[in-house]
């Protein structure tokens, strides 16, 4: 019984993590670049660009019209010889940092990047202090 | 004293958490993004005009008087509602309204404007959304207020309605200050 349940859970996790993302891919075959290397670059950039209509999805997986337009724009810029940084700058100049799913590290985003580490250090400090106190009580 | 000191980091931690929650629930609408173009010159573009197939050169159009740049489409229902208020603004003869026909069928748009009334002094065709992307547009309708110096002063995401008309008109007036 447990074995069957475990295998069902395993199959479910496998489908969710491996199969469904490929099903939801929204890139149309006519959008593909002929050069596989350039196409890979386009896909990599698209995966880091937020779909502003659906917001919690990248343009790579979104079927929204704006997402498609941005995918085409990225591919056209790649074909014209733009670098990845130039494409990101073009998009953030027009839509702000919000368009990046993984924002770059700069003064305005420093709190976003550093706070998790500050919280982690704070957590370790609290655990350390509590541990010290409990040791004292035991003694 | 030592006890008080040990409480201090916890208070600080909760204060940071509270400020995060405040930012989450405060008057913030994640569906309405601020424009990166506010207080910056309007993007330059060239395009074909809808009625006379002429070439529209933005540098010749902006920077003379207050101009509204309205991105619209016939397939966008709120754009129909908005048309009444655009006409109201156009009738005041205080500003120029440029329409950007976003991803639409030109013949259909001509018929649509003839039927419902045309508030635009010029309509530009943006069939592949390139002008829209250049202006950071992500939803239709969107309206930009460009002042007489060619600087973008305000962006409205969504239609001009009865509810926001007065506020929007104030923004137009303020754009020249």
CSV table of C-alpha atoms in Angstrom, one decimal:
chain,number,residue,atom,x,y,z
A,1,UNK,CA,0.0,0.0,0.0
A,2,UNK,CA,2.8,2.4,1.1
A,3,UNK,CA,4.8,1.4,-2.0
A,4,UNK,CA,1.9,2.2,-4.3
A,5,UNK,CA,1.3,5.5,-2.6
A,6,UNK,CA,5.0,6.4,-2.9
A,7,UNK,CA,5.1,5.5,-6.6
A,8,UNK,CA,2.0,7.6,-7.2
A,9,UNK,CA,3.7,10.6,-5.4
A,10,UNK,CA,6.9,10.0,-7.4
A,11,UNK,CA,5.1,9.9,-10.7
A,12,UNK,CA,3.1,13.1,-9.8
A,13,UNK,CA,6.4,14.9,-8.8
A,14,UNK,CA,8.0,13.7,-12.1
A,15,UNK,CA,5.1,15.0,-14.2
A,16,UNK,CA,5.0,18.4,-12.4
A,17,UNK,CA,8.8,19.0,-12.6
A,18,UNK,CA,9.6,17.4,-15.9
A,19,UNK,CA,6.7,17.2,-18.2
A,20,UNK,CA,4.3,20.1,-17.5
A,21,UNK,CA,6.9,22.9,-18.1
A,22,UNK,CA,7.5,21.6,-21.6
A,23,UNK,CA,3.7,21.4,-22.2
A,24,UNK,CA,3.3,25.1,-21.2
A,25,UNK,CA,6.1,26.3,-23.4
A,26,UNK,CA,4.5,29.0,-25.6
A,27,UNK,CA,7.2,29.6,-28.2
A,28,UNK,CA,5.8,29.0,-31.6
A,29,UNK,CA,7.9,27.0,-34.1
A,30,UNK,CA,7.9,30.0,-36.5
A,31,UNK,CA,9.7,32.1,-33.9
A,32,UNK,CA,12.7,29.8,-33.7
A,33,UNK,CA,16.0,31.1,-35.0
A,34,UNK,CA,17.8,28.8,-37.5
A,35,UNK,CA,21.1,28.9,-35.6
A,36,UNK,CA,20.6,26.6,-32.5
A,37,UNK,CA,23.3,28.6,-30.6
A,38,UNK,CA,21.4,31.9,-31.1
A,39,UNK,CA,18.1,30.2,-30.4
A,40,UNK,CA,19.5,28.9,-27.1
A,41,UNK,CA,20.6,32.5,-26.2
A,42,UNK,CA,17.1,33.8,-27.0
A,43,UNK,CA,15.5,31.1,-24.8
A,44,UNK,CA,17.9,31.9,-21.9
A,45,UNK,CA,17.1,35.6,-22.1
A,46,UNK,CA,13.3,35.0,-22.5
A,47,UNK,CA,13.3,32.8,-19.4
A,48,UNK,CA,14.6,35.8,-17.4
A,49,UNK,CA,12.0,38.3,-18.8
A,50,UNK,CA,8.8,38.7,-16.9
A,51,UNK,CA,5.5,38.6,-18.8
A,52,UNK,CA,4.0,41.9,-17.7
A,53,UNK,CA,0.5,40.7,-18.5
A,54,UNK,CA,0.6,37.5,-16.5
A,55,UNK,CA,3.4,38.8,-14.1
A,56,UNK,CA,4.4,35.5,-12.4
A,57,UNK,CA,5.5,33.8,-15.6
A,58,UNK,CA,8.4,34.4,-18.0
A,59,UNK,CA,7.7,35.4,-21.6
A,60,UNK,CA,9.2,32.1,-22.6
A,61,UNK,CA,6.2,30.2,-21.1
A,62,UNK,CA,3.5,32.8,-21.7
A,63,UNK,CA,1.1,32.8,-24.6
A,64,UNK,CA,0.2,36.5,-24.1
A,65,UNK,CA,0.5,38.6,-27.2
A,66,UNK,CA,2.9,41.0,-25.5
A,67,UNK,CA,5.1,38.0,-24.5
A,68,UNK,CA,5.2,36.8,-28.1
A,69,UNK,CA,6.0,40.3,-29.3
A,70,UNK,CA,8.9,40.6,-26.8
A,71,UNK,CA,10.2,37.1,-27.8
A,72,UNK,CA,10.3,38.2,-31.5
A,73,UNK,CA,12.0,41.4,-30.5
A,74,UNK,CA,14.7,39.6,-28.5
A,75,UNK,CA,15.3,37.2,-31.5
A,76,UNK,CA,15.5,40.2,-33.9
A,77,UNK,CA,18.0,42.0,-31.7
A,78,UNK,CA,20.1,38.8,-31.4
A,79,UNK,CA,20.1,38.5,-35.2
A,80,UNK,CA,21.2,42.1,-35.4
A,81,UNK,CA,24.2,41.3,-33.2
A,82,UNK,CA,23.1,42.8,-29.9
A,83,UNK,CA,24.8,41.3,-26.8
A,84,UNK,CA,22.7,39.9,-23.9
A,85,UNK,CA,23.5,42.9,-21.7
A,86,UNK,CA,22.4,45.3,-24.5
A,87,UNK,CA,19.0,43.4,-24.8
A,88,UNK,CA,18.5,43.5,-21.0
A,89,UNK,CA,19.3,47.3,-21.0
A,90,UNK,CA,16.9,47.9,-23.9
A,91,UNK,CA,14.1,46.2,-22.0
A,92,UNK,CA,14.8,47.7,-18.5
A,93,UNK,CA,15.1,51.2,-20.1
A,94,UNK,CA,11.5,50.8,-21.2
A,95,UNK,CA,9.8,48.6,-18.6
A,96,UNK,CA,12.0,49.0,-15.5
A,97,UNK,CA,13.8,46.4,-13.4
A,98,UNK,CA,10.5,44.7,-12.8
A,99,UNK,CA,10.7,43.1,-16.2
A,100,UNK,CA,13.7,41.0,-15.0
A,101,UNK,CA,12.7,37.9,-13.1
A,102,UNK,CA,16.2,37.9,-11.6
A,103,UNK,CA,17.1,41.5,-11.0
A,104,UNK,CA,20.7,42.6,-11.3
A,105,UNK,CA,22.7,43.7,-8.3
A,106,UNK,CA,22.8,47.5,-8.0
A,107,UNK,CA,22.2,50.2,-5.3
A,108,UNK,CA,18.4,50.2,-5.8
A,109,UNK,CA,18.2,46.4,-5.5
A,110,UNK,CA,20.9,45.9,-2.9
A,111,UNK,CA,18.3,45.5,-0.1
A,112,UNK,CA,16.6,42.7,-2.1
A,113,UNK,CA,19.9,40.8,-2.5
A,114,UNK,CA,21.4,41.4,1.0
A,115,UNK,CA,18.4,41.1,3.3
A,116,UNK,CA,18.2,37.3,3.0
A,117,UNK,CA,21.8,37.0,4.1
A,118,UNK,CA,21.2,39.5,6.9
A,119,UNK,CA,18.3,37.5,8.1
A,120,UNK,CA,20.3,34.3,7.9
A,121,UNK,CA,23.1,35.8,10.0
A,122,UNK,CA,20.5,37.1,12.5
A,123,UNK,CA,18.9,33.6,12.7
A,124,UNK,CA,22.3,32.0,13.3
A,125,UNK,CA,23.0,34.6,16.0
A,126,UNK,CA,19.6,34.0,17.7
A,127,UNK,CA,20.1,30.2,17.7
A,128,UNK,CA,23.6,30.6,19.0
A,129,UNK,CA,22.4,32.8,21.9
A,130,UNK,CA,19.5,30.5,22.7
A,131,UNK,CA,21.9,27.5,22.7
A,132,UNK,CA,24.3,29.4,25.0
A,133,UNK,CA,21.5,30.2,27.4
A,134,UNK,CA,20.1,26.6,27.5
A,135,UNK,CA,23.7,25.3,28.2
A,136,UNK,CA,24.0,27.7,31.2
A,137,UNK,CA,20.6,26.5,32.6
A,138,UNK,CA,21.7,22.8,32.3
A,139,UNK,CA,25.0,23.6,34.1
B,1,UNK,CA,20.9,46.2,30.9
B,2,UNK,CA,22.1,43.0,29.2
B,3,UNK,CA,18.5,41.8,28.9
B,4,UNK,CA,17.5,45.0,27.3
B,5,UNK,CA,20.4,44.7,24.8
B,6,UNK,CA,19.4,41.2,23.9
B,7,UNK,CA,15.8,42.3,23.2
B,8,UNK,CA,17.0,45.0,20.8
B,9,UNK,CA,17.8,42.7,17.8
B,10,UNK,CA,14.4,41.0,18.1
B,11,UNK,CA,12.6,44.4,18.1
B,12,UNK,CA,14.6,45.4,15.0
B,13,UNK,CA,13.8,42.2,13.3
B,14,UNK,CA,10.0,42.6,13.9
B,15,UNK,CA,10.2,46.3,12.8
B,16,UNK,CA,11.8,45.2,9.4
B,17,UNK,CA,9.1,42.5,9.1
B,18,UNK,CA,6.3,45.0,9.8
B,19,UNK,CA,7.7,47.4,7.2
B,20,UNK,CA,7.7,44.6,4.7
B,21,UNK,CA,4.0,43.8,5.5
B,22,UNK,CA,3.1,47.5,5.4
B,23,UNK,CA,4.6,47.7,1.9
B,24,UNK,CA,2.7,44.6,0.8
B,25,UNK,CA,-0.7,45.8,2.0
B,26,UNK,CA,-0.2,49.6,1.4
B,27,UNK,CA,-1.7,51.4,-1.6
B,28,UNK,CA,0.2,49.5,-4.2
B,29,UNK,CA,-1.2,48.0,-7.4
B,30,UNK,CA,1.3,45.5,-8.9
B,31,UNK,CA,-0.8,45.4,-12.1
B,32,UNK,CA,0.0,49.1,-12.7
B,33,UNK,CA,3.7,49.7,-13.3
B,34,UNK,CA,5.3,53.1,-13.1
B,35,UNK,CA,6.6,54.3,-16.4
B,36,UNK,CA,10.4,54.6,-16.8
B,37,UNK,CA,9.9,57.6,-19.1
B,38,UNK,CA,8.4,60.1,-16.6
B,39,UNK,CA,10.3,63.4,-16.8
B,40,UNK,CA,12.2,62.0,-19.8
B,41,UNK,CA,11.9,63.0,-23.5
B,42,UNK,CA,9.2,61.1,-25.5
B,43,UNK,CA,10.8,58.3,-27.6
B,44,UNK,CA,11.5,59.2,-31.2
B,45,UNK,CA,9.8,57.2,-33.9
B,46,UNK,CA,8.6,57.3,-37.5
B,47,UNK,CA,5.5,55.6,-38.7
B,48,UNK,CA,2.7,55.6,-41.3
B,49,UNK,CA,-0.5,57.5,-40.6
B,50,UNK,CA,-3.8,55.8,-40.8
B,51,UNK,CA,-6.0,58.0,-43.0
B,52,UNK,CA,-3.6,59.5,-45.5
B,53,UNK,CA,-0.7,57.0,-45.4
B,54,UNK,CA,1.7,59.9,-44.7
B,55,UNK,CA,4.9,59.6,-42.7
B,56,UNK,CA,4.6,60.6,-39.1
B,57,UNK,CA,7.8,61.9,-37.6
B,58,UNK,CA,7.5,62.3,-33.8
B,59,UNK,CA,10.2,65.0,-33.5
B,60,UNK,CA,8.0,67.2,-35.7
B,61,UNK,CA,4.9,66.6,-33.6
B,62,UNK,CA,6.1,66.7,-30.0
B,63,UNK,CA,7.5,69.7,-28.2
B,64,UNK,CA,5.2,72.4,-29.4
B,65,UNK,CA,2.0,72.0,-27.3
B,66,UNK,CA,0.6,69.6,-24.7
B,67,UNK,CA,0.1,66.3,-26.5
B,68,UNK,CA,-1.7,63.2,-25.5
B,69,UNK,CA,-0.4,59.9,-26.9
B,70,UNK,CA,-3.2,57.3,-26.7
B,71,UNK,CA,-2.5,53.7,-27.5
B,72,UNK,CA,-5.8,52.1,-28.6
B,73,UNK,CA,-7.2,49.3,-30.7
B,74,UNK,CA,-10.7,48.4,-32.0
B,75,UNK,CA,-10.5,45.0,-30.3
B,76,UNK,CA,-10.1,46.7,-26.9
B,77,UNK,CA,-13.5,47.2,-25.3
B,78,UNK,CA,-12.4,49.9,-22.7
B,79,UNK,CA,-11.1,52.0,-25.7
B,80,UNK,CA,-14.8,52.5,-26.8
B,81,UNK,CA,-15.7,53.9,-23.4
B,82,UNK,CA,-12.6,56.0,-23.4
B,83,UNK,CA,-13.4,57.6,-26.8
B,84,UNK,CA,-16.1,59.8,-25.2
B,85,UNK,CA,-13.6,61.4,-22.8
B,86,UNK,CA,-10.9,61.8,-25.5
B,87,UNK,CA,-13.5,63.6,-27.6
B,88,UNK,CA,-14.3,65.8,-24.5
B,89,UNK,CA,-10.6,66.7,-24.2
B,90,UNK,CA,-10.2,67.2,-27.9
B,91,UNK,CA,-13.2,69.6,-27.9
B,92,UNK,CA,-11.5,71.9,-25.4
B,93,UNK,CA,-8.9,72.8,-28.1
B,94,UNK,CA,-6.2,73.0,-25.5
B,95,UNK,CA,-4.2,70.0,-26.7
B,96,UNK,CA,-3.4,67.7,-29.5
B,97,UNK,CA,-4.2,64.0,-29.3
B,98,UNK,CA,-2.2,61.5,-31.2
B,99,UNK,CA,-3.6,58.0,-31.5
B,100,UNK,CA,-1.4,54.9,-31.9
B,101,UNK,CA,-3.4,52.1,-33.4
B,102,UNK,CA,-1.9,49.1,-31.7
B,103,UNK,CA,-1.9,45.7,-33.5
B,104,UNK,CA,-5.0,46.3,-35.4
B,105,UNK,CA,-6.6,46.1,-38.8
B,106,UNK,CA,-6.3,49.6,-40.5
B,107,UNK,CA,-9.6,49.3,-42.5
B,108,UNK,CA,-11.5,48.2,-39.5
B,109,UNK,CA,-10.0,51.1,-37.5
B,110,UNK,CA,-11.0,53.7,-40.1
B,111,UNK,CA,-14.6,52.4,-40.1
B,112,UNK,CA,-14.6,52.3,-36.3
B,113,UNK,CA,-13.4,55.9,-36.0
B,114,UNK,CA,-15.9,57.1,-38.6
B,115,UNK,CA,-18.7,55.4,-36.8
B,116,UNK,CA,-17.8,56.4,-33.2
B,117,UNK,CA,-16.1,59.8,-33.9
B,118,UNK,CA,-12.5,60.6,-34.2
B,119,UNK,CA,-10.8,62.6,-31.3
B,120,UNK,CA,-7.3,62.2,-32.8
B,121,UNK,CA,-5.5,64.9,-34.8
B,122,UNK,CA,-3.3,62.1,-36.3
B,123,UNK,CA,-3.5,58.3,-36.0
B,124,UNK,CA,-0.3,56.3,-36.3
B,125,UNK,CA,-0.2,52.6,-37.3
B,126,UNK,CA,1.7,50.3,-35.0
B,127,UNK,CA,0.9,46.9,-36.5
B,128,UNK,CA,3.8,45.0,-35.0
B,129,UNK,CA,3.7,46.6,-31.5
B,130,UNK,CA,7.2,48.1,-31.9
B,131,UNK,CA,6.2,51.7,-31.1
B,132,UNK,CA,4.3,50.3,-28.1
B,133,UNK,CA,7.3,48.4,-26.8
B,134,UNK,CA,9.5,51.5,-27.4
B,135,UNK,CA,7.1,53.4,-25.1
B,136,UNK,CA,7.0,50.6,-22.5
B,137,UNK,CA,3.3,49.9,-23.2
B,138,UNK,CA,2.0,46.6,-21.7
B,139,UNK,CA,-1.8,47.0,-21.8
B,140,UNK,CA,-4.3,48.8,-24.0
B,141,UNK,CA,-5.5,51.5,-23.6
B,142,UNK,CA,-2.6,53.6,-22.2
B,143,UNK,CA,-2.3,57.4,-22.4
B,144,UNK,CA,0.8,59.5,-22.1
B,145,UNK,CA,0.9,63.2,-21.4
B,146,UNK,CA,3.7,64.9,-23.3
B,147,UNK,CA,4.2,68.5,-22.4
B,148,UNK,CA,5.1,71.4,-24.7
B,149,UNK,CA,8.8,70.7,-24.2
B,150,UNK,CA,8.4,67.1,-25.4
B,151,UNK,CA,8.8,65.6,-21.9
B,152,UNK,CA,6.5,62.8,-20.8
B,153,UNK,CA,4.9,63.9,-17.5
B,154,UNK,CA,2.3,61.2,-16.8
B,155,UNK,CA,1.1,57.8,-18.0
B,156,UNK,CA,-2.3,56.4,-17.4
B,157,UNK,CA,-2.6,52.6,-17.7
B,158,UNK,CA,-6.2,51.7,-18.5
B,159,UNK,CA,-9.0,53.9,-19.9
B,160,UNK,CA,-9.9,57.5,-19.1
B,161,UNK,CA,-13.3,57.1,-17.4
B,162,UNK,CA,-15.9,59.3,-15.7
B,163,UNK,CA,-14.2,58.4,-12.4
B,164,UNK,CA,-10.7,59.5,-13.3
B,165,UNK,CA,-11.4,62.2,-15.9
B,166,UNK,CA,-11.1,65.2,-13.6
B,167,UNK,CA,-7.9,63.8,-12.0
B,168,UNK,CA,-6.5,63.2,-15.4
B,169,UNK,CA,-7.4,66.7,-16.6
B,170,UNK,CA,-5.5,68.1,-13.5
B,171,UNK,CA,-2.5,66.0,-14.6
B,172,UNK,CA,-2.7,67.6,-18.1
B,173,UNK,CA,-2.7,71.1,-16.5
B,174,UNK,CA,0.1,70.2,-14.1
B,175,UNK,CA,2.3,68.9,-17.0
B,176,UNK,CA,3.0,72.5,-18.1
B,177,UNK,CA,4.0,73.7,-14.7
